[in-house]
Tab-separated table of C-alpha atoms in Angstrom:
chain	number	residue	atom	x	y	z
A	18	MET	CA	-175.965	-35.163	43.541
A	19	THR	CA	-179.483	-36.458	44.176
A	20	ALA	CA	-181.023	-38.204	41.167
A	21	PRO	CA	-182.943	-35.856	38.869
A	22	MET	CA	-186.607	-35.498	39.715
A	23	VAL	CA	-187.836	-37.302	36.599
A	24	GLU	CA	-185.699	-40.335	37.494
A	25	GLN	CA	-186.952	-40.340	41.079
A	26	ILE	CA	-190.592	-40.280	40.013
A	27	ILE	CA	-190.254	-42.882	37.263
A	28	ALA	CA	-188.308	-45.196	39.575
A	29	SER	CA	-191.047	-44.918	42.202
A	30	HIS	CA	-193.584	-46.043	39.582
A	31	THR	CA	-191.670	-49.099	38.394
A	32	ASP	CA	-190.392	-52.313	39.942
A	33	CYS	CA	-186.821	-51.303	39.116
A	34	GLY	CA	-186.080	-49.207	42.180
A	35	HIS	CA	-183.590	-47.178	40.171
A	36	VAL	CA	-183.542	-45.785	36.623
A	37	THR	CA	-181.142	-43.659	34.614
A	38	GLU	CA	-181.292	-41.599	31.432
A	39	GLY	CA	-182.038	-43.705	28.367
A	40	ASP	CA	-183.578	-46.669	30.195
A	41	LEU	CA	-186.692	-48.125	28.572
A	42	VAL	CA	-189.239	-48.815	31.284
A	43	THR	CA	-192.866	-49.611	31.928
A	44	ALA	CA	-194.232	-47.309	34.609
A	45	LYS	CA	-197.506	-47.313	36.522
A	46	VAL	CA	-199.678	-44.220	36.042
A	47	ASP	CA	-201.735	-42.390	38.658
A	48	ARG	CA	-204.058	-40.512	36.310
A	49	VAL	CA	-205.055	-40.445	32.641
A	50	TYR	CA	-207.113	-37.779	30.929
A	51	LEU	CA	-208.319	-37.159	27.389
A	52	GLN	CA	-209.772	-34.193	25.542
A	53	ASP	CA	-212.671	-34.158	23.115
A	54	GLY	CA	-210.494	-33.396	20.097
A	55	ASN	CA	-208.811	-36.796	20.064
A	56	SER	CA	-211.065	-38.988	22.215
A	57	PRO	CA	-212.943	-40.236	19.089
A	58	THR	CA	-209.620	-41.533	17.742
A	59	ILE	CA	-209.004	-43.268	21.060
A	60	CYS	CA	-212.558	-44.651	20.919
A	61	ARG	CA	-211.833	-46.276	17.550
A	62	LEU	CA	-208.661	-47.854	18.930
A	63	PHE	CA	-210.719	-49.349	21.767
A	64	GLU	CA	-213.137	-50.788	19.215
A	65	ARG	CA	-210.398	-52.094	16.914
A	66	TYR	CA	-208.671	-54.042	19.679
A	67	GLY	CA	-211.751	-55.104	21.595
A	68	PHE	CA	-211.113	-53.119	24.782
A	69	HIS	CA	-214.146	-52.500	26.963
A	70	GLY	CA	-212.911	-50.933	30.197
A	71	VAL	CA	-210.182	-48.969	31.953
A	72	PHE	CA	-207.863	-49.843	34.804
A	73	ASP	CA	-209.687	-47.542	37.230
A	74	PRO	CA	-212.668	-45.355	36.183
A	75	GLU	CA	-212.000	-43.043	39.144
A	76	ARG	CA	-208.586	-42.155	37.745
A	77	VAL	CA	-209.525	-41.635	34.090
A	78	ALA	CA	-211.359	-38.564	32.771
A	79	ILE	CA	-212.499	-36.973	29.525
A	80	PHE	CA	-212.604	-33.181	29.208
A	81	PHE	CA	-214.779	-31.351	26.709
A	82	ASP	CA	-212.687	-28.235	26.202
A	83	HIS	CA	-211.493	-27.927	22.612
A	84	SER	CA	-214.955	-27.471	21.100
A	85	VAL	CA	-217.144	-26.017	23.828
A	86	ILE	CA	-219.536	-24.576	21.253
A	87	ALA	CA	-219.707	-26.863	18.202
A	88	PRO	CA	-219.201	-24.742	15.053
A	89	ASP	CA	-220.612	-27.273	12.560
A	90	LYS	CA	-222.447	-30.588	12.362
A	91	GLU	CA	-219.272	-32.648	11.897
A	92	ILE	CA	-217.726	-31.479	15.164
A	93	ALA	CA	-221.115	-31.771	16.887
A	94	ALA	CA	-221.170	-35.435	15.811
A	95	ARG	CA	-217.638	-35.972	17.113
A	96	LEU	CA	-218.640	-34.541	20.469
A	97	ARG	CA	-221.638	-36.892	20.674
A	98	GLU	CA	-219.328	-39.809	19.853
A	99	ALA	CA	-216.927	-38.762	22.621
A	100	GLN	CA	-219.789	-38.423	25.105
A	101	ALA	CA	-221.097	-41.903	24.281
A	102	PHE	CA	-217.576	-43.332	24.640
A	103	ALA	CA	-217.198	-41.770	28.088
A	104	ARG	CA	-220.556	-43.208	29.201
A	105	ARG	CA	-219.586	-46.689	28.057
A	106	LEU	CA	-216.351	-46.554	30.023
A	107	GLY	CA	-217.964	-45.034	33.121
A	108	VAL	CA	-215.125	-42.517	33.534
A	109	LYS	CA	-215.282	-39.014	34.956
A	110	VAL	CA	-216.614	-36.459	32.468
A	111	TYR	CA	-215.873	-32.736	32.621
A	112	ALA	CA	-218.612	-31.279	30.431
A	113	ALA	CA	-218.292	-28.387	28.031
A	114	GLY	CA	-217.977	-25.198	30.053
A	115	GLU	CA	-216.075	-26.770	32.956
A	116	GLY	CA	-212.824	-25.528	31.463
A	117	ILE	CA	-209.516	-26.533	29.924
A	118	SER	CA	-208.221	-29.928	31.035
A	119	HIS	CA	-204.865	-28.681	32.366
A	120	VAL	CA	-206.389	-25.754	34.239
A	121	VAL	CA	-209.105	-27.903	35.833
A	122	ALA	CA	-206.699	-30.759	36.610
A	123	LEU	CA	-204.598	-28.348	38.678
A	124	GLU	CA	-207.677	-27.024	40.468
A	125	GLU	CA	-208.922	-30.556	41.175
A	126	GLY	CA	-205.632	-31.676	42.717
A	127	TRP	CA	-204.811	-34.169	39.983
A	128	TYR	CA	-201.198	-33.022	39.751
A	129	GLU	CA	-199.964	-34.453	43.024
A	130	PRO	CA	-196.234	-33.998	43.737
A	131	GLY	CA	-194.336	-37.120	42.772
A	132	SER	CA	-197.238	-38.621	40.822
A	133	LEU	CA	-197.326	-39.683	37.149
A	134	THR	CA	-200.142	-38.382	34.935
A	135	VAL	CA	-200.676	-39.059	31.242
A	136	GLY	CA	-202.800	-36.785	29.044
A	137	SER	CA	-203.770	-36.821	25.382
A	138	ASP	CA	-202.748	-33.185	24.947
A	139	SER	CA	-199.200	-31.891	24.615
A	140	HIS	CA	-199.674	-29.265	27.332
A	141	THR	CA	-200.228	-31.905	29.985
A	142	CYS	CA	-196.722	-30.841	31.061
A	143	THR	CA	-198.513	-28.083	33.015
A	144	GLY	CA	-198.628	-30.591	35.894
A	145	GLY	CA	-194.942	-29.967	36.504
A	146	VAL	CA	-195.961	-26.824	38.386
A	147	ASN	CA	-196.637	-29.167	41.322
A	148	GLN	CA	-193.709	-31.480	40.526
A	149	CYS	CA	-196.002	-34.053	38.970
A	150	LEU	CA	-194.491	-35.986	36.069
A	151	ALA	CA	-197.196	-35.000	33.575
A	152	LEU	CA	-196.719	-36.419	30.096
A	153	GLY	CA	-198.593	-35.518	26.945
A	154	MET	CA	-198.831	-38.625	24.767
A	155	GLY	CA	-200.420	-39.849	21.545
A	156	ALA	CA	-203.591	-41.879	21.152
A	157	SER	CA	-202.049	-45.368	21.291
A	158	ASP	CA	-200.025	-44.598	24.433
A	159	CYS	CA	-203.108	-43.141	26.105
A	160	VAL	CA	-205.123	-46.253	25.238
A	161	ALA	CA	-202.436	-48.464	26.794
A	162	ALA	CA	-202.397	-46.319	29.937
A	163	MET	CA	-206.194	-46.336	30.197
A	164	VAL	CA	-206.501	-50.110	29.820
A	165	THR	CA	-203.459	-51.336	31.765
A	166	GLY	CA	-202.676	-48.468	34.121
A	167	GLU	CA	-199.136	-48.490	32.740
A	168	VAL	CA	-197.144	-46.648	30.107
A	169	TRP	CA	-193.935	-47.471	28.256
A	170	LEU	CA	-191.329	-44.737	27.967
A	171	ARG	CA	-187.657	-43.852	27.695
A	172	VAL	CA	-186.231	-42.063	30.724
A	173	PRO	CA	-185.310	-38.527	29.617
A	174	GLY	CA	-182.149	-36.697	30.534
A	175	THR	CA	-182.347	-33.525	32.628
A	176	VAL	CA	-181.414	-29.880	32.069
A	177	TRP	CA	-181.433	-27.392	34.944
A	178	LEU	CA	-182.457	-23.822	34.110
A	179	ASP	CA	-181.056	-21.489	36.757
A	180	VAL	CA	-182.862	-18.143	36.472
A	181	ILE	CA	-181.015	-15.268	38.154
A	182	GLY	CA	-181.991	-11.628	38.468
A	183	THR	CA	-185.399	-9.981	38.399
A	184	PRO	CA	-187.205	-9.001	35.191
A	185	SER	CA	-188.909	-5.633	34.739
A	186	SER	CA	-192.174	-5.080	36.584
A	187	ASN	CA	-194.152	-5.461	33.335
A	188	THR	CA	-192.566	-8.768	32.422
A	189	HIS	CA	-194.732	-11.859	32.852
A	190	SER	CA	-193.490	-15.375	33.618
A	191	ARG	CA	-194.293	-16.363	30.030
A	192	ASP	CA	-191.907	-13.639	28.797
A	193	VAL	CA	-189.039	-15.340	30.615
A	194	ALA	CA	-189.905	-18.744	29.151
A	195	PHE	CA	-190.121	-17.322	25.637
A	196	TYR	CA	-186.901	-15.365	26.118
A	197	ILE	CA	-185.147	-18.655	26.840
A	198	LEU	CA	-186.792	-20.272	23.802
A	199	GLY	CA	-185.598	-17.422	21.609
A	200	ARG	CA	-182.084	-17.529	23.047
A	201	TYR	CA	-181.437	-21.275	23.036
A	202	GLY	CA	-184.033	-22.731	20.677
A	203	GLN	CA	-185.330	-26.207	21.400
A	204	SER	CA	-182.117	-28.195	20.887
A	205	PRO	CA	-180.860	-28.195	24.516
A	206	PHE	CA	-184.254	-29.357	25.773
A	207	LEU	CA	-185.526	-31.902	23.231
A	208	TYR	CA	-186.946	-34.975	25.007
A	209	ARG	CA	-185.420	-33.770	28.254
A	210	SER	CA	-186.770	-32.926	31.669
A	211	ILE	CA	-186.358	-29.286	32.676
A	212	GLU	CA	-185.849	-28.486	36.358
A	213	TRP	CA	-186.394	-24.752	36.773
A	214	MET	CA	-184.630	-23.083	39.687
A	215	GLY	CA	-183.688	-19.668	41.041
A	216	GLY	CA	-184.841	-17.071	43.555
A	217	TRP	CA	-187.119	-15.399	40.999
A	218	PHE	CA	-189.644	-18.211	41.490
A	219	ASP	CA	-190.006	-17.442	45.204
A	220	GLU	CA	-192.256	-14.468	44.457
A	221	LEU	CA	-194.313	-16.008	41.667
A	222	SER	CA	-197.911	-17.078	42.216
A	223	LEU	CA	-199.135	-20.571	41.393
A	224	ASP	CA	-200.820	-19.168	38.273
A	225	ALA	CA	-197.585	-17.598	37.026
A	226	CYS	CA	-195.642	-20.798	37.685
A	227	ALA	CA	-198.271	-22.870	35.872
A	228	THR	CA	-197.631	-20.738	32.790
A	229	VAL	CA	-193.921	-21.615	32.884
A	230	ALA	CA	-194.652	-25.333	33.272
A	231	ASN	CA	-197.194	-25.154	30.450
A	232	LEU	CA	-194.578	-23.802	28.037
A	233	GLY	CA	-192.204	-26.710	28.630
A	234	VAL	CA	-193.405	-28.384	25.448
A	235	GLU	CA	-192.733	-25.207	23.436
A	236	LEU	CA	-189.137	-25.514	24.618
A	237	GLY	CA	-189.162	-29.074	23.251
A	238	ALA	CA	-189.041	-30.739	26.672
A	239	LYS	CA	-190.655	-34.030	27.645
A	240	CYS	CA	-191.591	-32.607	31.028
A	241	ALA	CA	-190.767	-29.716	33.355
A	242	PHE	CA	-190.649	-29.220	37.117
A	243	LEU	CA	-191.027	-25.966	39.044
A	244	PRO	CA	-189.393	-25.300	42.433
A	245	ALA	CA	-191.319	-24.613	45.612
A	246	GLY	CA	-192.339	-20.988	46.100
A	247	LYS	CA	-195.066	-18.662	47.291
A	248	ASN	CA	-198.518	-20.284	47.552
A	249	ARG	CA	-197.058	-23.644	46.557
A	250	SER	CA	-197.533	-27.111	48.021
A	251	SER	CA	-195.345	-27.880	51.028
A	252	MET	CA	-194.951	-31.389	49.618
A	253	LEU	CA	-192.762	-30.189	46.752
A	254	ARG	CA	-189.331	-31.721	46.622
A	255	PRO	CA	-186.179	-29.579	46.706
A	256	ILE	CA	-184.305	-29.295	43.421
A	257	HIS	CA	-180.681	-30.461	43.612
A	258	PRO	CA	-178.774	-29.233	40.534
A	259	PRO	CA	-175.292	-30.220	39.427
A	260	ALA	CA	-172.446	-27.855	40.260
A	261	GLU	CA	-172.012	-24.605	38.364
A	262	GLY	CA	-170.067	-25.197	35.191
A	263	ASP	CA	-171.802	-28.489	34.463
A	264	PRO	CA	-173.078	-28.230	30.843
A	265	ARG	CA	-176.475	-29.536	31.971
A	266	ARG	CA	-176.967	-26.429	34.122
A	267	LEU	CA	-177.817	-23.322	32.124
A	268	LYS	CA	-177.659	-19.980	33.919
A	269	VAL	CA	-180.008	-17.357	32.509
A	270	ASP	CA	-179.760	-13.737	33.655
A	271	VAL	CA	-183.131	-11.971	33.355
A	272	GLU	CA	-182.283	-8.817	35.286
A	273	GLY	CA	-184.401	-5.984	33.894
A	274	LEU	CA	-185.754	-8.148	31.056
A	275	PRO	CA	-188.575	-6.308	29.232
A	276	PRO	CA	-191.688	-8.023	27.838
A	277	MET	CA	-191.195	-10.245	24.804
A	278	ILE	CA	-193.120	-10.783	21.570
A	279	SER	CA	-193.196	-13.894	19.385
A	280	ARG	CA	-193.612	-12.875	15.771
A	281	PRO	CA	-195.958	-14.724	13.386
A	282	ASN	CA	-195.653	-18.399	12.520
A	283	SER	CA	-193.111	-19.463	15.155
A	284	PRO	CA	-193.131	-19.244	18.962
A	285	GLN	CA	-189.338	-19.326	18.691
A	286	ASP	CA	-189.172	-16.061	16.708
A	287	VAL	CA	-188.904	-14.080	19.945
A	288	VAL	CA	-187.885	-10.417	20.111
A	289	LEU	CA	-187.970	-7.608	22.664
A	290	ILE	CA	-191.299	-5.792	22.630
A	291	ASP	CA	-189.782	-2.603	21.210
A	292	GLU	CA	-188.875	-4.428	17.996
A	293	CYS	CA	-192.607	-4.739	17.323
A	294	LYS	CA	-193.894	-1.526	18.885
A	295	GLY	CA	-196.445	0.270	16.758
A	296	THR	CA	-197.457	-2.867	14.843
A	297	ALA	CA	-201.183	-2.535	14.130
A	298	ILE	CA	-203.392	-5.174	15.800
A	299	ASN	CA	-207.078	-5.768	15.071
A	300	TYR	CA	-207.787	-8.927	17.080
A	301	VAL	CA	-206.706	-9.575	20.685
A	302	PHE	CA	-207.254	-12.962	22.305
A	303	ILE	CA	-206.640	-13.446	26.056
A	304	GLY	CA	-207.008	-16.948	27.487
A	305	THR	CA	-205.923	-20.593	26.897
A	306	CYS	CA	-204.131	-23.090	29.143
A	307	THR	CA	-201.144	-20.731	29.109
A	308	ASN	CA	-202.809	-17.523	30.282
A	309	GLY	CA	-206.458	-18.149	31.119
A	310	ARG	CA	-206.106	-18.262	34.913
A	311	LEU	CA	-207.362	-15.768	37.472
A	312	ASP	CA	-204.102	-13.787	37.623
A	313	ASP	CA	-204.256	-13.353	33.854
A	314	ILE	CA	-207.881	-12.230	33.804
A	315	ALA	CA	-207.111	-9.809	36.661
A	316	GLN	CA	-204.172	-8.344	34.758
A	317	ALA	CA	-206.253	-7.801	31.627
A	318	ALA	CA	-209.115	-6.272	33.637
A	319	SER	CA	-206.730	-3.922	35.435
A	320	VAL	CA	-205.610	-2.454	32.121
A	321	LEU	CA	-208.955	-2.439	30.336
A	322	SER	CA	-210.772	-0.879	33.288
A	323	GLN	CA	-208.791	2.277	32.486
A	324	GLY	CA	-209.671	2.415	28.821
A	325	LYS	CA	-211.820	1.054	26.032
A	326	VAL	CA	-211.192	-1.487	23.319
A	327	LYS	CA	-210.322	0.586	20.256
A	328	ALA	CA	-212.904	0.799	17.495
A	329	GLY	CA	-212.126	-1.821	14.848
A	330	VAL	CA	-210.379	-4.130	17.335
A	331	GLN	CA	-211.990	-7.365	18.506
A	332	CYS	CA	-210.977	-8.354	22.040
A	333	LEU	CA	-211.937	-11.872	23.069
A	334	VAL	CA	-211.345	-13.041	26.662
A	335	THR	CA	-211.842	-16.695	27.648
A	336	PRO	CA	-211.490	-17.862	31.274
A	337	GLY	CA	-209.593	-21.133	31.605
A	338	SER	CA	-212.187	-22.771	33.844
A	339	LYS	CA	-215.628	-22.320	35.369
A	340	LYS	CA	-213.934	-21.696	38.714
A	341	VAL	CA	-211.830	-18.912	37.211
A	342	PHE	CA	-214.908	-17.479	35.491
A	343	LEU	CA	-216.985	-17.393	38.672
A	344	GLU	CA	-214.192	-15.881	40.755
A	345	ALA	CA	-213.551	-13.271	38.069
A	346	ILE	CA	-217.248	-12.363	38.113
A	347	GLU	CA	-217.255	-12.085	41.905
A	348	LEU	CA	-214.182	-9.862	41.893
A	349	GLY	CA	-215.595	-7.562	39.213
A	350	TYR	CA	-213.069	-8.463	36.520
A	351	ILE	CA	-215.641	-9.690	34.010
A	352	GLU	CA	-217.790	-6.594	34.368
A	353	ALA	CA	-214.733	-4.388	33.828
A	354	LEU	CA	-213.798	-6.311	30.693
A	355	ILE	CA	-217.302	-6.191	29.260
A	356	ARG	CA	-217.691	-2.475	29.980
A	357	ALA	CA	-214.385	-1.889	28.198
A	358	GLY	CA	-215.722	-3.622	25.097
A	359	ALA	CA	-214.286	-7.142	25.431
A	360	ILE	CA	-216.247	-10.238	24.415
A	361	ILE	CA	-216.332	-13.038	27.002
A	362	SER	CA	-216.613	-16.623	25.755
A	363	PRO	CA	-217.342	-19.783	27.802
A	364	PRO	CA	-214.445	-21.494	29.626
A	365	GLY	CA	-212.420	-23.703	27.311
A	366	CYS	CA	-209.767	-23.581	24.625
A	367	SER	CA	-211.833	-21.074	22.623
A	368	ALA	CA	-210.096	-19.527	19.596
A	369	CYS	CA	-206.696	-21.132	20.231
A	370	LEU	CA	-207.148	-24.133	17.946
A	371	GLY	CA	-209.297	-22.510	15.283
A	372	THR	CA	-212.055	-25.118	15.522
A	373	GLN	CA	-214.847	-23.043	17.028
A	374	GLY	CA	-214.089	-19.359	16.660
A	375	SER	CA	-213.765	-16.591	16.670
A	376	ILE	CA	-211.743	-17.186	13.490
A	377	PRO	CA	-209.587	-14.208	12.431
A	378	ALA	CA	-210.338	-12.632	9.062
A	379	THR	CA	-207.925	-12.761	6.171
A	380	GLY	CA	-205.293	-10.098	6.724
A	381	ASP	CA	-205.980	-9.801	10.455
A	382	ARG	CA	-203.103	-9.231	12.835
A	383	VAL	CA	-203.806	-11.103	16.061
A	384	LEU	CA	-202.096	-10.589	19.411
A	385	SER	CA	-202.754	-13.681	21.525
A	386	THR	CA	-201.696	-15.018	24.925
A	387	MET	CA	-201.742	-18.613	23.717
A	388	ASN	CA	-198.661	-20.817	23.426
A	389	ARG	CA	-198.417	-21.357	19.656
A	390	ASN	CA	-198.756	-19.202	16.564
A	391	PHE	CA	-198.036	-21.636	13.750
A	392	LEU	CA	-199.392	-20.715	10.327
A	393	GLY	CA	-203.150	-21.297	10.346
A	394	ARG	CA	-203.260	-22.065	14.067
A	395	MET	CA	-206.448	-20.062	14.687
A	396	GLY	CA	-208.209	-21.330	11.585
A	397	ASN	CA	-207.003	-18.912	8.916
A	398	ALA	CA	-203.556	-19.222	7.353
A	399	SER	CA	-203.953	-15.725	5.921
A	400	ALA	CA	-203.932	-14.113	9.378
A	401	GLU	CA	-200.789	-13.170	11.324
A	402	ILE	CA	-200.526	-14.208	14.973
A	403	TYR	CA	-198.225	-12.505	17.482
A	404	LEU	CA	-197.818	-13.867	21.027
A	405	ALA	CA	-197.528	-11.815	24.219
A	406	SER	CA	-198.600	-11.609	27.860
A	407	PRO	CA	-202.114	-10.595	29.037
A	408	LEU	CA	-200.726	-7.215	30.108
A	409	VAL	CA	-199.343	-6.452	26.652
A	410	ALA	CA	-202.425	-7.877	24.943
A	411	ALA	CA	-204.785	-5.688	26.973
A	412	HIS	CA	-202.772	-2.570	26.116
A	413	ALA	CA	-202.834	-3.546	22.449
A	414	ALA	CA	-206.622	-3.857	22.606
A	415	ILE	CA	-206.863	-0.230	23.772
A	416	LYS	CA	-204.206	1.186	21.448
A	417	GLY	CA	-204.888	-0.952	18.405
A	418	GLU	CA	-201.163	-1.609	18.182
A	419	ILE	CA	-198.347	-3.257	20.121
A	420	PRO	CA	-197.170	-0.850	22.841
A	421	SER	CA	-193.571	0.010	23.643
A	422	ALA	CA	-191.790	-0.929	26.855
A	423	ARG	CA	-191.737	2.760	27.794
A	424	GLU	CA	-195.508	3.092	27.345
A	425	LEU	CA	-196.020	0.157	29.667
A	426	GLU	CA	-193.788	1.746	32.285
A	427	GLN	CA	-195.603	5.074	32.021
A	428	TRP	CA	-198.936	3.319	32.508
A	429	ARG	CA	-197.789	1.814	35.789
């Protein structure tokens, strides 16, 4: 069997020539990017240790995405500090409104197949959509990568996820990822590389595949790699799994799988949509690095163009990038959403982190397309957060409750 993809990429970025699971190595990085939420911490580490520059300003960037609109003077001050830090280093700056780091990095071609990218956000693993080894790391590791152009890590083992069958027509790629999380939990994937495979991926768009890669960290993985498919780079490497029966190869049958819902306080508390049907919802949030791409906005607009946001329901839609926003305007999606009663906020992380709004009220039930619903995630521990696809979320905005699988089928 060919060496797992993570081993191939790490080996190509070291002087070893060959690495295996468990090896401790120092690897050269191709790109490093930060986000405004933790760049002040990284700035203080630079000051503490007397660092003044980076290994290559052209390959280091800071994104202002977590707090696009500063909600208070403390965060406004942190943003000014991050801006000053970026100017001192002379690195590339993606200003507030440009979009979420992982969405923009994919658009900008930062996730090159076979490359190694380090980011200061856990969802950097999104880069695996293009078979880039994209690693979310903490502040000290990011500082080391920025200054030296190298990072120290332990080579992860690999698990192959072989997806067979075809889900229902209303099932999104995120539903499949969350179904696997609910079925297996994180244990089989902790600090491992996931190599996704199966014919189902052949028909998925780049946007849908990026969602699957993005959710690798929710599965507990160190990184994830998607196979080649429709609208994908011809440079992608073929995935060579071990033989069937090998415990590292998990076969998952998704034939006819309906949409899934994650219930409040744990992404892993995953159930079939009908187990939550009829649950009242008064806040719908569509966006984030998981589902803020053009396909997602189109799906929401398709539903909401045929109805109105129910009275008493707030529906917030946030494009993942300026590029997505502009294309959605050109294609009429934004107008359809606004006419239906949705609120559109500037490209960025928006309500996901709970640092800039719109914060849910106490007692609110939120249905969100983001990746996490931990207690207090959106800024209020007294709100309940359910997770679902843009399609389900848009229907919930019209109905004011979680729809059933049958209702979704009837709509189509």
